[in-house]
Amino acid sequence: MDKLKILRKQIEYERTMLNQMEQTYGLLHPRVIRQSMKLDELINTYIRMVSGGK
């Protein structure tokens, strides 16, 4: 599997986890915020890879 495909699957998984955590804990819970930051970083990595960056 290529790196972008693996990263897309990881993003999908982390997004699902974020949605579940938000339902459980609420939008402003520290766990939800940490998960959101984790997802943001994965998305940023994906964008950098697609745009030819690192």
PDB file of C-alpha atoms in Angstrom:
ATOM      1  CA  MET A   1       0.000   0.000   0.000  1.00  0.00           C
ATOM      2  CA  ASP A   2       1.345   3.422  -0.830  1.00  0.00           C
ATOM      3  CA  LYS A   3       1.953   6.023   1.850  1.00  0.00           C
ATOM      4  CA  LEU A   4      -0.923   8.302   0.804  1.00  0.00           C
ATOM      5  CA  LYS A   5      -3.421   5.455   0.914  1.00  0.00           C
ATOM      6  CA  ILE A   6      -2.227   4.430   4.394  1.00  0.00           C
ATOM      7  CA  LEU A   7      -2.426   8.045   5.554  1.00  0.00           C
ATOM      8  CA  ARG A   8      -5.967   8.438   4.162  1.00  0.00           C
ATOM      9  CA  LYS A   9      -7.075   5.325   6.059  1.00  0.00           C
ATOM     10  CA  GLN A  10      -5.446   6.647   9.220  1.00  0.00           C
ATOM     11  CA  ILE A  11      -7.237   9.989   8.765  1.00  0.00           C
ATOM     12  CA  GLU A  12     -10.566   8.208   8.312  1.00  0.00           C
ATOM     13  CA  TYR A  13      -9.988   6.187  11.476  1.00  0.00           C
ATOM     14  CA  GLU A  14      -8.951   9.194  13.561  1.00  0.00           C
ATOM     15  CA  ARG A  15     -11.934  11.208  12.274  1.00  0.00           C
ATOM     16  CA  THR A  16     -14.275   8.402  13.337  1.00  0.00           C
ATOM     17  CA  MET A  17     -12.612   8.327  16.751  1.00  0.00           C
ATOM     18  CA  LEU A  18     -13.000  12.102  17.068  1.00  0.00           C
ATOM     19  CA  ASN A  19     -16.704  11.897  16.271  1.00  0.00           C
ATOM     20  CA  GLN A  20     -17.228   9.119  18.826  1.00  0.00           C
ATOM     21  CA  MET A  21     -15.258  10.974  21.487  1.00  0.00           C
ATOM     22  CA  GLU A  22     -17.221  14.171  20.866  1.00  0.00           C
ATOM     23  CA  GLN A  23     -20.484  12.262  21.319  1.00  0.00           C
ATOM     24  CA  THR A  24     -19.187  10.747  24.562  1.00  0.00           C
ATOM     25  CA  TYR A  25     -17.331  13.657  26.185  1.00  0.00           C
ATOM     26  CA  GLY A  26     -18.563  16.824  24.497  1.00  0.00           C
ATOM     27  CA  LEU A  27     -16.800  19.224  22.198  1.00  0.00           C
ATOM     28  CA  LEU A  28     -14.566  20.984  24.741  1.00  0.00           C
ATOM     29  CA  HIS A  29     -13.277  17.965  26.678  1.00  0.00           C
ATOM     30  CA  PRO A  30      -9.453  17.748  26.726  1.00  0.00           C
ATOM     31  CA  ARG A  31      -9.507  14.265  25.154  1.00  0.00           C
ATOM     32  CA  VAL A  32     -11.590  15.565  22.258  1.00  0.00           C
ATOM     33  CA  ILE A  33      -9.303  18.546  21.777  1.00  0.00           C
ATOM     34  CA  ARG A  34      -6.216  16.293  21.759  1.00  0.00           C
ATOM     35  CA  GLN A  35      -7.865  13.989  19.222  1.00  0.00           C
ATOM     36  CA  SER A  36      -8.773  16.968  17.051  1.00  0.00           C
ATOM     37  CA  MET A  37      -5.165  18.156  17.146  1.00  0.00           C
ATOM     38  CA  LYS A  38      -3.978  14.667  16.201  1.00  0.00           C
ATOM     39  CA  LEU A  39      -6.358  14.619  13.241  1.00  0.00           C
ATOM     40  CA  ASP A  40      -5.256  18.121  12.197  1.00  0.00           C
ATOM     41  CA  GLU A  41      -1.629  17.012  12.147  1.00  0.00           C
ATOM     42  CA  LEU A  42      -2.439  13.980   9.993  1.00  0.00           C
ATOM     43  CA  ILE A  43      -4.388  16.153   7.556  1.00  0.00           C
ATOM     44  CA  ASN A  44      -1.522  18.660   7.418  1.00  0.00           C
ATOM     45  CA  THR A  45       0.906  15.816   6.713  1.00  0.00           C
ATOM     46  CA  TYR A  46      -1.345  14.561   3.925  1.00  0.00           C
ATOM     47  CA  ILE A  47      -1.572  18.031   2.378  1.00  0.00           C
ATOM     48  CA  ARG A  48       2.219  18.428   2.507  1.00  0.00           C
ATOM     49  CA  MET A  49       2.684  15.040   0.835  1.00  0.00           C
ATOM     50  CA  VAL A  50       0.154  15.774  -1.914  1.00  0.00           C
ATOM     51  CA  SER A  51       1.576  19.216  -2.603  1.00  0.00           C
ATOM     52  CA  GLY A  52       5.084  17.816  -2.965  1.00  0.00           C
ATOM     53  CA  GLY A  53       6.372  18.930   0.418  1.00  0.00           C
ATOM     54  CA  LYS A  54       8.094  16.759   2.989  1.00  0.00           C
TER      55      LYS A  54
END
